[in-house]
Coordinates of C-alpha atoms in Angstrom, one line a residue:
M22 CA 23.9 27.3 41.2
E23 CA 26.9 25.1 39.7
L24 CA 24.8 22.1 40.6
L25 CA 21.7 23.4 38.8
V26 CA 23.4 24.3 35.7
R27 CA 25.4 20.5 35.6
A28 CA 21.9 19.0 36.2
S29 CA 20.4 21.2 33.5
S30 CA 23.0 20.1 31.3
L31 CA 22.4 16.7 32.0
L32 CA 19.0 16.9 31.5
I33 CA 19.2 18.5 28.1
G34 CA 21.7 15.9 27.3
L35 CA 18.9 13.2 27.9
L36 CA 16.1 15.1 26.4
L37 CA 17.9 16.0 22.9
P38 CA 17.9 12.4 21.5
L39 CA 14.5 11.8 22.4
L40 CA 13.6 15.1 20.9
F41 CA 15.8 14.3 17.7
S42 CA 14.1 10.7 17.4
V43 CA 10.6 12.1 17.6
D44 CA 11.5 14.7 15.1
V45 CA 12.7 12.0 12.6
V46 CA 9.6 9.5 12.9
S47 CA 7.1 12.5 12.9
A48 CA 7.3 12.9 9.2
A49 CA 4.4 9.8 7.9
Q50 CA 5.6 7.5 5.3
K51 CA 4.1 8.4 2.0
F52 CA 3.4 4.9 1.0
G53 CA 0.4 2.7 2.0
I54 CA 0.8 -1.0 3.1
N55 CA -1.6 -3.9 2.4
Y56 CA -2.7 -5.7 5.8
G57 CA -3.8 -9.2 4.6
Q58 CA -4.9 -11.8 7.1
I59 CA -4.9 -15.2 5.4
A60 CA -2.8 -16.6 8.4
N61 CA -3.4 -18.4 11.8
N62 CA -0.8 -16.6 13.5
L63 CA -1.1 -13.0 13.1
P64 CA -0.9 -10.5 16.1
D65 CA -3.8 -8.7 17.6
P66 CA -4.9 -5.5 15.5
T67 CA -4.4 -3.5 18.8
Q68 CA -0.7 -4.4 18.4
V69 CA -0.6 -4.0 14.6
A70 CA -2.0 -0.4 15.2
G71 CA 1.3 0.4 17.6
L72 CA 3.2 -1.0 15.3
L73 CA 2.2 0.7 12.3
Q74 CA 2.0 4.0 14.3
S75 CA 5.5 3.5 15.4
L76 CA 6.6 3.1 11.7
N77 CA 4.6 6.4 10.7
V78 CA 2.5 4.4 7.9
N79 CA -0.5 6.4 7.7
K80 CA -2.4 4.4 4.8
V81 CA -3.6 0.9 5.2
K82 CA -5.6 -1.3 2.7
L83 CA -7.6 -4.3 3.7
Y84 CA -9.2 -7.2 1.9
D85 CA -12.2 -6.8 4.0
A86 CA -13.9 -4.6 6.4
D87 CA -12.9 -6.4 9.7
P88 CA -14.3 -4.2 12.5
K89 CA -11.7 -5.5 15.2
V90 CA -9.2 -3.7 12.8
L91 CA -11.3 -0.7 12.1
T92 CA -11.9 -0.3 15.9
A93 CA -8.3 -0.9 16.9
F94 CA -7.2 2.0 14.7
A95 CA -9.9 4.6 15.9
N96 CA -8.3 7.9 16.6
T97 CA -5.0 7.0 14.9
G98 CA -5.3 9.0 11.8
V99 CA -4.5 6.0 9.7
E100 CA -6.4 6.2 6.3
F101 CA -8.2 2.9 5.3
I102 CA -9.3 1.4 2.3
I103 CA -11.6 -1.3 2.9
A104 CA -13.2 -4.1 0.7
I105 CA -16.2 -6.0 -0.6
G106 CA -15.4 -9.3 -1.8
N107 CA -16.1 -10.9 -4.9
E108 CA -18.6 -13.0 -3.8
N109 CA -20.9 -10.5 -2.6
L110 CA -21.1 -8.5 -6.3
Q111 CA -24.1 -10.3 -7.9
S112 CA -26.0 -9.9 -4.7
M113 CA -25.5 -6.1 -4.6
A114 CA -25.5 -5.5 -8.1
G115 CA -29.3 -6.7 -8.1
N116 CA -30.2 -5.6 -4.7
P117 CA -29.4 -1.6 -3.8
G118 CA -30.7 -2.6 -0.2
A119 CA -27.9 -5.0 0.3
A120 CA -25.6 -2.5 -0.6
R121 CA -26.9 0.3 1.7
Q122 CA -27.0 -2.5 4.5
W123 CA -23.4 -3.1 4.0
V124 CA -22.3 0.8 4.1
S125 CA -24.5 1.0 7.2
Q126 CA -22.9 -1.9 9.0
H127 CA -19.2 -1.8 7.6
V128 CA -18.4 1.9 7.2
Q129 CA -21.0 4.2 8.9
P130 CA -20.2 3.0 12.8
F131 CA -16.9 3.7 12.1
I132 CA -16.6 6.9 10.9
P133 CA -15.0 9.5 11.7
A134 CA -13.3 7.9 14.4
T135 CA -11.7 5.7 11.5
R136 CA -10.6 7.4 8.5
I137 CA -12.2 5.2 5.8
T138 CA -11.6 6.7 2.5
C139 CA -12.1 4.4 0.0
I140 CA -14.4 1.2 -0.7
T141 CA -12.8 -1.2 -3.0
V142 CA -15.6 -3.3 -4.8
G143 CA -14.1 -6.6 -5.7
N144 CA -10.6 -7.6 -6.3
E145 CA -9.2 -8.7 -9.8
V146 CA -12.7 -9.5 -11.3
F147 CA -11.3 -9.3 -14.7
S148 CA -8.5 -11.7 -14.0
G149 CA -11.3 -14.9 -14.1
N150 CA -13.8 -16.3 -16.6
D151 CA -16.8 -15.4 -14.7
T152 CA -18.8 -13.2 -17.1
G153 CA -21.6 -13.1 -14.8
M154 CA -19.3 -11.4 -12.3
M155 CA -17.7 -8.9 -14.6
A156 CA -21.0 -7.7 -15.7
S157 CA -22.1 -7.1 -12.0
L158 CA -19.1 -5.4 -11.0
L159 CA -20.1 -1.8 -12.2
P160 CA -23.8 -1.9 -11.0
A161 CA -22.3 -3.2 -7.5
M162 CA -20.0 -0.1 -7.7
K163 CA -23.0 2.3 -8.4
A164 CA -25.0 0.7 -5.6
I165 CA -22.4 1.1 -2.9
Y166 CA -21.6 4.8 -4.4
A167 CA -25.2 5.4 -4.1
A168 CA -25.4 4.1 -0.6
V169 CA -22.4 5.9 0.7
G170 CA -24.1 9.1 -0.7
D171 CA -27.4 8.7 0.7
L172 CA -26.0 8.0 4.4
G173 CA -24.0 11.4 4.0
L174 CA -20.4 10.0 3.5
G175 CA -19.8 10.9 -0.3
G176 CA -17.5 13.7 0.7
Q177 CA -15.3 11.2 2.9
V178 CA -15.3 7.8 0.8
T179 CA -14.7 6.9 -2.7
V180 CA -15.6 3.9 -4.7
S181 CA -13.4 1.9 -6.7
S182 CA -12.0 -1.6 -7.9
A183 CA -8.5 -3.2 -7.7
H184 CA -7.6 -4.8 -11.1
S185 CA -4.6 -6.7 -12.3
V186 CA -2.2 -5.4 -14.8
N187 CA -3.2 -8.0 -17.2
V188 CA -6.2 -6.3 -17.7
L189 CA -4.0 -4.8 -20.5
A190 CA -3.4 -6.3 -23.7
T191 CA -0.2 -4.1 -24.6
S192 CA 1.9 -2.6 -21.9
F193 CA 5.1 -1.9 -24.1
P194 CA 6.1 0.5 -25.0
P195 CA 3.9 2.4 -22.6
S196 CA 2.3 4.9 -25.0
S197 CA 1.1 1.8 -27.0
G198 CA -0.8 0.6 -23.9
A199 CA -4.5 -0.8 -24.5
F200 CA -6.8 -2.9 -22.7
R201 CA -7.9 -6.2 -23.8
E202 CA -10.4 -6.2 -26.5
D203 CA -12.7 -8.7 -24.7
L204 CA -13.0 -6.6 -21.9
A205 CA -13.6 -3.5 -23.5
Q206 CA -17.5 -3.6 -23.0
Y207 CA -16.7 -3.7 -19.1
I208 CA -14.1 -1.3 -18.7
Q209 CA -15.3 1.6 -21.1
P210 CA -18.4 2.3 -18.7
L211 CA -16.3 1.6 -15.7
L212 CA -13.6 4.1 -16.8
D213 CA -17.0 6.4 -17.4
F214 CA -18.1 6.0 -13.8
H215 CA -14.5 7.0 -12.4
G216 CA -14.5 10.3 -14.2
Q217 CA -17.8 11.0 -13.1
T218 CA -17.0 10.4 -9.3
N219 CA -13.6 11.5 -9.5
S220 CA -12.5 8.1 -8.0
P221 CA -8.9 6.6 -8.7
F222 CA -8.3 3.5 -11.1
L223 CA -6.4 0.7 -8.9
I224 CA -4.1 -1.6 -10.5
N225 CA -2.1 -4.8 -8.9
A226 CA 1.5 -4.5 -10.7
Y227 CA 4.1 -6.9 -9.8
P228 CA 7.4 -6.6 -11.8
F229 CA 8.4 -9.6 -10.1
F230 CA 6.1 -11.9 -12.2
A231 CA 7.8 -10.8 -15.5
Y232 CA 11.2 -11.4 -14.0
K233 CA 10.1 -14.7 -12.7
A234 CA 8.6 -15.8 -16.2
S235 CA 11.6 -14.5 -18.0
P236 CA 14.7 -14.2 -15.9
G237 CA 16.9 -14.7 -19.1
S238 CA 15.4 -11.7 -20.9
V239 CA 14.2 -9.3 -18.3
S240 CA 16.9 -7.2 -16.8
L241 CA 16.9 -7.5 -12.9
P242 CA 18.1 -3.8 -12.4
Y243 CA 14.9 -2.6 -14.5
V244 CA 12.7 -4.6 -12.2
L245 CA 14.4 -3.5 -9.1
F246 CA 14.8 0.2 -9.6
E247 CA 18.4 0.0 -9.8
P248 CA 20.7 1.8 -12.2
N249 CA 20.3 0.6 -16.0
P250 CA 20.3 2.1 -19.1
G251 CA 16.6 2.0 -19.7
V252 CA 14.5 1.4 -22.7
R253 CA 13.0 4.5 -24.9
D254 CA 9.6 4.8 -26.0
Q255 CA 10.1 5.6 -29.7
N256 CA 6.6 7.1 -29.9
T257 CA 7.3 9.7 -27.0
N258 CA 11.0 9.8 -26.7
L259 CA 10.5 9.1 -23.1
T260 CA 13.0 6.6 -21.4
Y261 CA 11.9 4.1 -19.0
D262 CA 14.4 2.6 -16.5
K263 CA 11.7 1.2 -14.1
M264 CA 9.5 -1.5 -15.2
L265 CA 6.5 -0.3 -12.5
Y266 CA 6.6 3.2 -14.0
A267 CA 6.2 1.9 -17.6
Q268 CA 3.3 -0.1 -16.4
I269 CA 1.6 2.8 -14.7
D270 CA 2.0 5.1 -17.7
A271 CA 0.7 2.1 -20.0
V272 CA -2.5 2.3 -17.9
Y273 CA -2.7 6.3 -18.5
A274 CA -2.4 5.7 -22.1
A275 CA -5.1 2.6 -22.4
M276 CA -7.4 5.1 -20.4
K277 CA -6.6 7.9 -23.0
A278 CA -7.3 5.4 -26.0
M279 CA -11.0 4.9 -24.0
G280 CA -11.3 8.9 -24.2
H281 CA -10.2 9.5 -20.3
T282 CA -7.3 11.6 -19.3
D283 CA -9.2 12.7 -16.1
I284 CA -8.5 9.7 -13.8
G285 CA -5.6 9.0 -11.7
V286 CA -3.7 5.7 -11.0
R287 CA -2.9 4.1 -8.0
I288 CA -1.1 1.2 -7.6
S289 CA -3.1 -0.7 -4.9
E290 CA -0.7 -3.6 -4.6
T291 CA 3.0 -4.1 -5.4
G292 CA 6.1 -6.0 -3.8
W293 CA 8.6 -8.5 -4.0
P294 CA 8.7 -11.9 -2.2
S295 CA 11.7 -12.7 0.0
K296 CA 11.2 -16.5 -0.5
G297 CA 10.1 -18.7 -3.2
D298 CA 10.3 -22.4 -4.7
E299 CA 13.0 -23.4 -6.8
D300 CA 11.4 -22.3 -10.2
E301 CA 10.6 -19.0 -8.6
A302 CA 13.7 -16.9 -9.9
G303 CA 14.5 -14.0 -8.1
A304 CA 12.5 -14.7 -4.8
T305 CA 15.3 -13.7 -2.2
V306 CA 15.5 -11.7 0.6
E307 CA 18.2 -9.1 -1.0
N308 CA 15.9 -8.6 -4.0
A309 CA 12.7 -8.1 -1.9
A310 CA 14.8 -5.6 0.1
A311 CA 16.2 -3.8 -2.8
Y312 CA 12.7 -3.8 -4.5
N313 CA 10.6 -2.4 -1.7
G314 CA 13.6 -0.1 -0.3
N315 CA 14.4 1.6 -3.9
L316 CA 10.7 1.9 -4.6
M317 CA 9.8 3.7 -0.9
Q318 CA 12.9 6.0 -1.6
R319 CA 11.3 7.1 -4.9
I320 CA 7.9 7.7 -3.0
A321 CA 9.5 9.9 -0.4
M322 CA 11.2 11.8 -3.3
N323 CA 7.7 12.7 -4.5
Q324 CA 8.8 11.0 -7.7
G325 CA 6.5 10.9 -11.0
T326 CA 6.5 8.4 -13.9
P327 CA 8.0 9.7 -17.4
L328 CA 4.7 10.5 -18.5
K329 CA 3.6 12.5 -15.5
P330 CA 6.9 13.7 -13.5
D331 CA 4.8 16.0 -11.7
V332 CA 2.3 13.5 -10.1
P333 CA 3.7 11.6 -7.4
I334 CA 3.4 7.7 -7.5
D335 CA 0.7 6.7 -5.2
V336 CA 1.6 3.1 -3.8
F337 CA 0.3 0.7 -1.5
V338 CA 3.1 -2.2 -0.6
F339 CA 2.1 -5.8 -0.5
A340 CA 2.5 -6.7 2.4
L341 CA 2.4 -6.1 6.1
F342 CA 3.1 -9.5 7.2
N343 CA 4.1 -12.9 5.9
E344 CA 0.7 -15.1 5.6
D345 CA 1.2 -18.7 6.3
M346 CA -2.3 -20.0 4.9
K347 CA -2.3 -18.3 1.5
P348 CA -2.5 -21.0 -1.3
G349 CA -0.3 -21.3 -4.1
P350 CA 3.9 -21.4 -4.6
T351 CA 6.2 -20.4 -1.7
S352 CA 6.4 -16.7 -2.7
E353 CA 2.7 -16.1 -1.9
R354 CA 3.6 -16.9 1.7
N355 CA 6.4 -14.6 1.7
Y356 CA 5.8 -11.2 0.8
G357 CA 5.7 -9.7 4.1
L358 CA 7.7 -6.9 5.5
F359 CA 7.2 -8.4 9.0
Y360 CA 7.0 -12.1 10.5
P361 CA 3.6 -12.3 12.6
N362 CA 5.8 -11.9 15.9
G363 CA 6.5 -8.6 14.7
S364 CA 10.4 -8.9 14.0
P365 CA 11.4 -7.9 10.4
V366 CA 12.1 -10.0 7.6
Y367 CA 14.8 -7.6 6.4
A368 CA 15.6 -3.8 6.8
I369 CA 15.1 -1.2 4.3
N370 CA 15.5 2.4 3.7
T371 CA 12.5 4.2 2.6
G372 CA 14.4 7.6 2.5
A373 CA 11.3 9.4 4.1
G374 CA 12.1 12.7 5.7
G375 CA 10.3 15.6 7.2
T376 CA 9.8 19.0 6.2
S377 CA 13.5 20.1 7.1
G378 CA 14.5 17.7 3.9
R379 CA 16.3 15.5 6.4
T380 CA 15.9 11.9 5.3
G381 CA 15.6 9.1 7.6
P382 CA 15.5 5.3 7.8
F383 CA 12.1 3.1 7.6
D384 CA 13.9 1.1 10.2
P385 CA 11.8 -2.3 11.1
Y386 CA 14.3 -3.5 13.6
S387 CA 13.1 -0.5 15.6
A388 CA 10.0 -2.5 16.0
Q389 CA 11.7 -6.0 16.7
T390 CA 10.5 -5.9 20.2
M391 CA 7.1 -4.0 19.6
F392 CA 5.1 -7.2 21.2
S393 CA 7.5 -7.6 24.0
S394 CA 6.0 -6.3 27.4
A395 CA 9.5 -5.9 28.6
S396 CA 10.5 -3.2 25.9
R397 CA 7.3 -1.6 27.1
L398 CA 8.4 -1.7 30.6
A399 CA 11.7 -0.3 29.6
M400 CA 10.5 2.5 27.6
T401 CA 8.2 3.6 30.3
S402 CA 11.1 3.4 32.9
G403 CA 13.3 5.5 30.5
M404 CA 10.8 8.2 30.1
G405 CA 9.9 8.2 34.0
V406 CA 13.8 9.0 34.3
V407 CA 13.4 12.0 32.5
V408 CA 10.3 13.3 34.1
L409 CA 11.9 12.6 37.5
L410 CA 15.1 14.7 36.7
A411 CA 12.8 17.4 35.0
A412 CA 11.0 17.7 38.3
L413 CA 13.9 17.6 40.5
F414 CA 16.2 20.0 38.5
L415 CA 13.8 22.5 36.6

């Protein structure tokens, strides 16, 4: 009897750490991640699925509709935003059949196993000079929306488009937020569409760019979510000590000026590079860890903006991996939380916790050997010991 008690105590001692670790990671992270693939050294999507599941990230945004990725994430419960490239807008705008074919090929076969919840039609279309593409955006969105409904997916999949924060002509003070006048002819009917379809307005916002452009005048704590006095909006008496929140509220103000208070704002991209060229001020590992870590802690707290404190910010962090084939300055290839081999670029703390209120770290170092067969063998062996002890003594 004494031997059984001692053995049971030993088993409990082995099981408790495992049970505790399962409880800690059971709470899904509340932020999404952008999964870009402009690289020649990325891991197989099945490995990426395992990585994100180990980190409890349950929202992913793609820049295409890669069938390998969508298949790899089947039955994982991960929510997906997929995308239609800018090059397809004009053909879809003038041909509803092409839109229906696209949805039939890239969405319908993967639902419900893979949770596709949104299709973005185009990316930052208003940032260029192609007025033909700008004029095609809304008709293409309407064609995709009609195709989604015709195929019986309207209750599951929304349709939107991602825009640069530079669609704003004015962003501070936030209450004076306004869209560029030259874009009004496109944005007004676009907002009407969002209001009618109850779909979100997506914004790509990077406080890094503001700091990089004027490091002498833009406060680093203000862009990194760190303590600072903030700036008061004299029109509302609201104080802003976080640039990203000011940008979000400026978008709300710009939409209100066009008659819409019925549309939600989601941040479809934001992040901070861990490395840059000599003229890219602030592109360091320390600042990247601070920006993403502080942001994720605020997401975990369900924090809202000063204008909408009861509406938790909805954010997709850019990006999952460093992408070695992206053109442009060095920073463009160094936004990733992870290197392609699965090791972390830096460690951050999201403050994410479960229903008990306990907070826990988003520790990318826990995934450092994610792609190692030896580590998987060790984990399997460890679990085998526990099961064997249970069989012997209980």
